[in-house]
Amino acid sequence: MAAPGRGVTIADVAARAGVAASTVSYVLSGKRSISPETAGRVMQAVADLGYHPHAGARSLASRRAGVIAMMLPLRDGMHLPVLMQFASGAVTEARRHDQDVLLMTADEGPAGLARVAASAIVDGLILMDVEVRDPRVEALRRLGLPSVLIGFPADAAGLTCVDLDFTAAGRACADYLRERGCGDIALLGASEAVYARRTGFAERVREGFLARSGPATVQPCPDDPVSVQRTVKELLAANPDLTGLAVHNEPAVGHVMHALADAGKRVGEDFHVVVIGPDEVAERVHPQLPSVLVPAETLAETAVRHLMRKLDGLDVPDSTLIEPQLTIR
Amino acid sequence: MAAPGRGVTIADVAARAGVAASTVSYVLSGKRSISPETAGRVMQAVADLGYHPHAGARSLASRRAGVIAMMLPLRDGMHLPVLMQFASGAVTEARRHDQDVLLMTADEGPAGLARVAASAIVDGLILMDVEVRDPRVEALRRLGLPSVLIGFPADAAGLTCVDLDFTAAGRACADYLRERGCGDIALLGASEAVYARRTGFAERVREGFLARSGPATVQPCPDDPVSVQRTVKELLAANPDLTGLAVHNEPAVGHVMHALADAGKRVGEDFHVVVIGPDEVAERVHPQLPSVLVPAETLAETAVRHLMRKLDGLDVPDSTLIEPQLTIR
DNA sequence: TTCCTCAATCGAAGCGCTTCGACGAAGTTT
DNA sequence: AAACTTCGTCGAAGCGCTTCGATTGAGGAA
C-alpha cells in the first residue's frame, strides 16, 4: 500500500509482475492488447506497490501533461461564490478525466499564457471572465494552446466559447411574471457602466424579455438609491397596470424593494419581482425573490468537457450557451 | 518573441548562443559560474526564441516539479470570499517563487494526497481547513510530502501549522471595547456545534477576551433568533452596566442588533459592539460594526513562504500564529 | 505440412532537461 | 619553472516513461 522507499517506478512494477516495462505501460494505457492474465498480474503489482506514474516522465515521453490550466479573475469582478462553484465544478470534472487543474490568476495575463504553453506544463486552458477586448484572447490564438473561453470576446472566430444564455434568461423572467398573472411587465436594466466591457450582454437579456408577447417595457437604470427610487416611480406612473418587474441590476435590488414598498405594492401578492443575478442578492431582501442565476457548475463542467474533447482531437461547437436556471424561493 | 514551430528546446538556445546545452542550463539556474559574455549571449537567445524549459523534462531531471498543491474545502464550510482571498494570495506568492499551484478539492482526501505525492506532480502541499481529527493529516505524515497546514490537528507533532491567533483576537476585542470606555463587557460566543470539530478555537478567544483586566462575562449562545434575543436580554439584565459586547457568532450578529435596539441601546453611541468574523457580516448590519477578521492573504503568503523554505531544506517554526486585524468602519 | 496472420510481448530509442566529471586555460604558489 | 588552483565550459549519463518496430508462438488457410 505505502510506497517503500522513494519512488516506485514502472521498472519495479514490471519486475514484480515478471514482464517488460513496456508491457506495464500498455496495460495501464490500454493502447495495445494484453492477455487478461498478464494484465491481472500487472494490476496486482501496481496495487501492491502503490505505483503512480511519474507525471514529469509521462509528460516528457507522451507530450501530454495531464493537467489543464484554469485562469480565474481571482482579485475582483465576478461574484465570489459563483467563482468558487465554478472552480469546484471544474476540478471535479477534470479529475473525472484524470486531469489535474493548475490555478492561474488573470494577473499573469498573456505572458502567463505564453509561459504555460511553452513549458508544456498544461495541455489546455480554461479562461474565465473573458472580456470583449481581451489581450489574452489574442495571445491564445497566437499560441495555439487548446482552450475554452467562458464569455465571448469581440472576435470569437476559431475559438471555443461557453457562456450563459442571456436571451433565455430574459425570456425566463418574462415567462415567470406572466405565469404569475402579470399583464404589464417591465425590465429594470443595469447602468451603462456594467456593460461597458461586456458585449451583447444587456441587449440579449432585453431581447429575450421582449420576445414574449404582451406589453413590456425595458428601462435602463443607474444603481444609486436615488435613481432607482425615481426610475421605479416613473415606471409605475407611466404604467398604472404594471404588476411585474424583472431586475437585472444587482446593487439596485434592495432599493427597488424599498421603492415598491413606498408605492404601496406588496411584493409576492399584488406585485411580482424576479432578479437576474446571484442567489445572495435575491435572498438578502424581504421577501426573498425568485432569481435567474448562473449555473456555474454546469458551465464549468461544460467547459472542461469541451476542452477534453479538443485535446482528444474531437470537435466541439464553437459556441455553447448554457440554459439559466430560475429558482423560486 | 513568438515560438517558431512547436517547442523551442534548450538545444535550440544552445545552438543559437554557440554554447553547449549544459551551459545554457547553468546560466538559467545559476548553479555554476558562467562568464558575463556567455551568459549575455544565452539570455539573448532565450529571449529571441521565447524559450521556456519543458516542465516535464525539468521535473524528471531535477526531481523538482516547480508546482505546489493547494487542497481547499471547495464545497462547503469556510466563508467563500475568505477562501478566494486565500487562493489568490497563495497563487501570487507562489509565482513569486516561480512555482505554480495545482488546485485540489478536499473530496480527494488521503488518496489524492497519495496520488500527487507518488506521481511527483507537486513538490509540496498546502492543506486548508484542517480539522482536529483529519484523516489527511495521517496520510501526510505517512507520505512525507512537504506540507504546511492551515489550522491545527489534534496531534500536530512534526507538522508545520499556520493559523489565526484567536487569543489575540479575543484580546483585541476586549481592548477595543475598553478603549471606547466600556466598563463592563461581554463576549457572546458561538453555539457548541460550530466548535465541535475545531479544537481550542472558542476557548482561545475566550481566554484572550478575559485576559484583559476589568469585569467581563463570556456567554455561549445558539444562533437562532429566539435564543439570541433571550441571551442578550439576560446579559443586559444581569449586568446593568454592560456597555460593550463582542460577538463571536456569525449568524447571530443581526439578531443581536435587533435585541439591542429593542432594549433601547444605541450602538455606536451608548453601546459598543465588535464582531469576530468575516467583513460581510459586520458590513451588512446598521450601523456597520468594527470586526476582527481573518487576514486570509497574510495567512496564504505565510503558508506558501514556509513551504518554500521547507522545500529548500531550511527550517521553519512548527507553529505560526497570525495576528488578527481589527477593522474599524 | 507449409505459409500467413494475428495476438501478445519485448527491447531499444528517445522525450528535454540537469548534473557530474573532465578538461583546457589562466592565474597562484612555491 | 613546476605544481597547484580556480574558472568557464563541454560531453555524456541518466531521470522514468511511451512508443515503435521486431519477435515469438499459436491458429488457420492453403
mmCIF file of N, CA and C (backbone and C1' of nucleotides) in Angstrom, chain B residues 20 22-23 32-35 38 63, chain D residues 7-12 14-16:
data_model
loop_
_atom_site.group_PDB
_atom_site.id
_atom_site.type_symbol
_atom_site.label_atom_id
_atom_site.label_comp_id
_atom_site.label_asym_id
_atom_site.label_seq_id
_atom_site.Cartn_x
_atom_site.Cartn_y
_atom_site.Cartn_z
ATOM 1 N N ALA B 20 27.227 24.918 -25.268
ATOM 2 C CA ALA B 20 26.654 23.599 -25.016
ATOM 3 C C ALA B 20 25.343 23.752 -24.249
ATOM 4 N N SER B 22 24.407 22.251 -21.683
ATOM 5 C CA SER B 22 24.630 22.320 -20.237
ATOM 6 C C SER B 22 24.940 23.747 -19.808
ATOM 7 N N THR B 23 25.626 24.435 -20.645
ATOM 8 C CA THR B 23 25.954 25.829 -20.314
ATOM 9 C C THR B 23 24.685 26.661 -20.195
ATOM 10 N N ARG B 32 26.390 27.250 -11.620
ATOM 11 C CA ARG B 32 27.841 27.309 -11.816
ATOM 12 C C ARG B 32 28.153 28.674 -12.377
ATOM 13 N N SER B 33 29.358 29.125 -12.164
ATOM 14 C CA SER B 33 29.675 30.456 -12.672
ATOM 15 C C SER B 33 29.929 30.403 -14.171
ATOM 16 N N ILE B 34 29.392 31.386 -14.812
ATOM 17 C CA ILE B 34 29.483 31.484 -16.270
ATOM 18 C C ILE B 34 29.952 32.904 -16.558
ATOM 19 N N SER B 35 30.769 33.070 -17.564
ATOM 20 C CA SER B 35 31.260 34.424 -17.867
ATOM 21 C C SER B 35 30.116 35.306 -18.314
ATOM 22 N N THR B 38 29.183 35.082 -22.090
ATOM 23 C CA THR B 38 28.420 33.892 -22.453
ATOM 24 C C THR B 38 26.989 33.996 -21.934
ATOM 25 N N ARG B 63 14.113 16.419 -10.309
ATOM 26 C CA ARG B 63 13.294 15.930 -9.206
ATOM 27 C C ARG B 63 12.647 17.092 -8.459
ATOM 28 P P DC D 7 36.996 30.482 -8.572
ATOM 29 O "O5'" DC D 7 36.996 30.494 -10.170
ATOM 30 C "C5'" DC D 7 37.892 31.379 -10.857
ATOM 31 C "C4'" DC D 7 37.608 31.323 -12.350
ATOM 32 C "C3'" DC D 7 36.117 31.281 -12.694
ATOM 33 O "O3'" DC D 7 35.911 32.192 -13.767
ATOM 34 C "C1'" DC D 7 37.238 29.428 -13.669
ATOM 35 P P DG D 8 34.423 32.484 -14.280
ATOM 36 O "O5'" DG D 8 34.327 31.554 -15.561
ATOM 37 C "C5'" DG D 8 35.166 31.859 -16.682
ATOM 38 C "C4'" DG D 8 34.931 30.838 -17.757
ATOM 39 C "C3'" DG D 8 33.466 30.643 -18.162
ATOM 40 O "O3'" DG D 8 33.428 30.690 -19.578
ATOM 41 C "C1'" DG D 8 34.438 28.552 -17.611
ATOM 42 P P DT D 9 32.014 30.662 -20.334
ATOM 43 O "O5'" DT D 9 31.949 29.140 -20.772
ATOM 44 C "C5'" DT D 9 32.934 28.657 -21.692
ATOM 45 C "C4'" DT D 9 32.930 27.150 -21.730
ATOM 46 C "C3'" DT D 9 31.630 26.491 -22.140
ATOM 47 O "O3'" DT D 9 31.693 26.273 -23.552
ATOM 48 C "C1'" DT D 9 32.856 25.248 -20.499
ATOM 49 P P DC D 10 30.492 25.575 -24.311
ATOM 50 O "O5'" DC D 10 30.946 24.051 -24.184
ATOM 51 C "C5'" DC D 10 32.249 23.669 -24.577
ATOM 52 C "C4'" DC D 10 32.453 22.178 -24.336
ATOM 53 C "C3'" DC D 10 31.342 21.302 -24.905
ATOM 54 O "O3'" DC D 10 31.923 20.294 -25.706
ATOM 55 C "C1'" DC D 10 31.732 20.787 -22.610
ATOM 56 P P DG D 11 31.039 19.517 -26.785
ATOM 57 O "O5'" DG D 11 30.919 18.099 -26.070
ATOM 58 C "C5'" DG D 11 32.101 17.461 -25.637
ATOM 59 C "C4'" DG D 11 31.777 16.189 -24.886
ATOM 60 C "C3'" DG D 11 30.649 15.347 -25.480
ATOM 61 O "O3'" DG D 11 31.085 13.997 -25.446
ATOM 62 C "C1'" DG D 11 30.135 15.925 -23.226
ATOM 63 P P DA D 12 30.132 12.839 -25.983
ATOM 64 O "O5'" DA D 12 29.627 12.231 -24.596
ATOM 65 C "C5'" DA D 12 30.536 12.167 -23.489
ATOM 66 C "C4'" DA D 12 29.851 11.461 -22.321
ATOM 67 C "C3'" DA D 12 28.789 10.443 -22.725
ATOM 68 O "O3'" DA D 12 28.759 9.456 -21.716
ATOM 69 C "C1'" DA D 12 27.750 12.185 -21.556
ATOM 70 P P DG D 14 24.535 6.130 -16.535
ATOM 71 O "O5'" DG D 14 23.351 6.296 -17.602
ATOM 72 C "C5'" DG D 14 22.013 6.214 -17.196
ATOM 73 C "C4'" DG D 14 21.662 7.283 -16.182
ATOM 74 C "C3'" DG D 14 20.184 7.267 -15.860
ATOM 75 O "O3'" DG D 14 19.973 7.456 -14.468
ATOM 76 C "C1'" DG D 14 20.776 9.355 -16.828
ATOM 77 P P DC D 15 18.813 6.667 -13.781
ATOM 78 O "O5'" DC D 15 17.635 7.722 -13.602
ATOM 79 C "C5'" DC D 15 17.770 8.848 -12.745
ATOM 80 C "C4'" DC D 15 16.574 9.743 -12.966
ATOM 81 C "C3'" DC D 15 15.305 8.958 -13.293
ATOM 82 O "O3'" DC D 15 14.501 8.885 -12.120
ATOM 83 C "C1'" DC D 15 15.649 10.819 -14.842
ATOM 84 P P DG D 16 13.958 7.452 -11.645
ATOM 85 O "O5'" DG D 16 12.654 7.243 -12.524
ATOM 86 C "C5'" DG D 16 11.612 8.195 -12.425
ATOM 87 C "C4'" DG D 16 10.672 8.010 -13.585
ATOM 88 C "C3'" DG D 16 10.116 6.587 -13.742
ATOM 89 O "O3'" DG D 16 8.723 6.708 -13.902
ATOM 90 C "C1'" DG D 16 11.006 7.335 -15.782
#
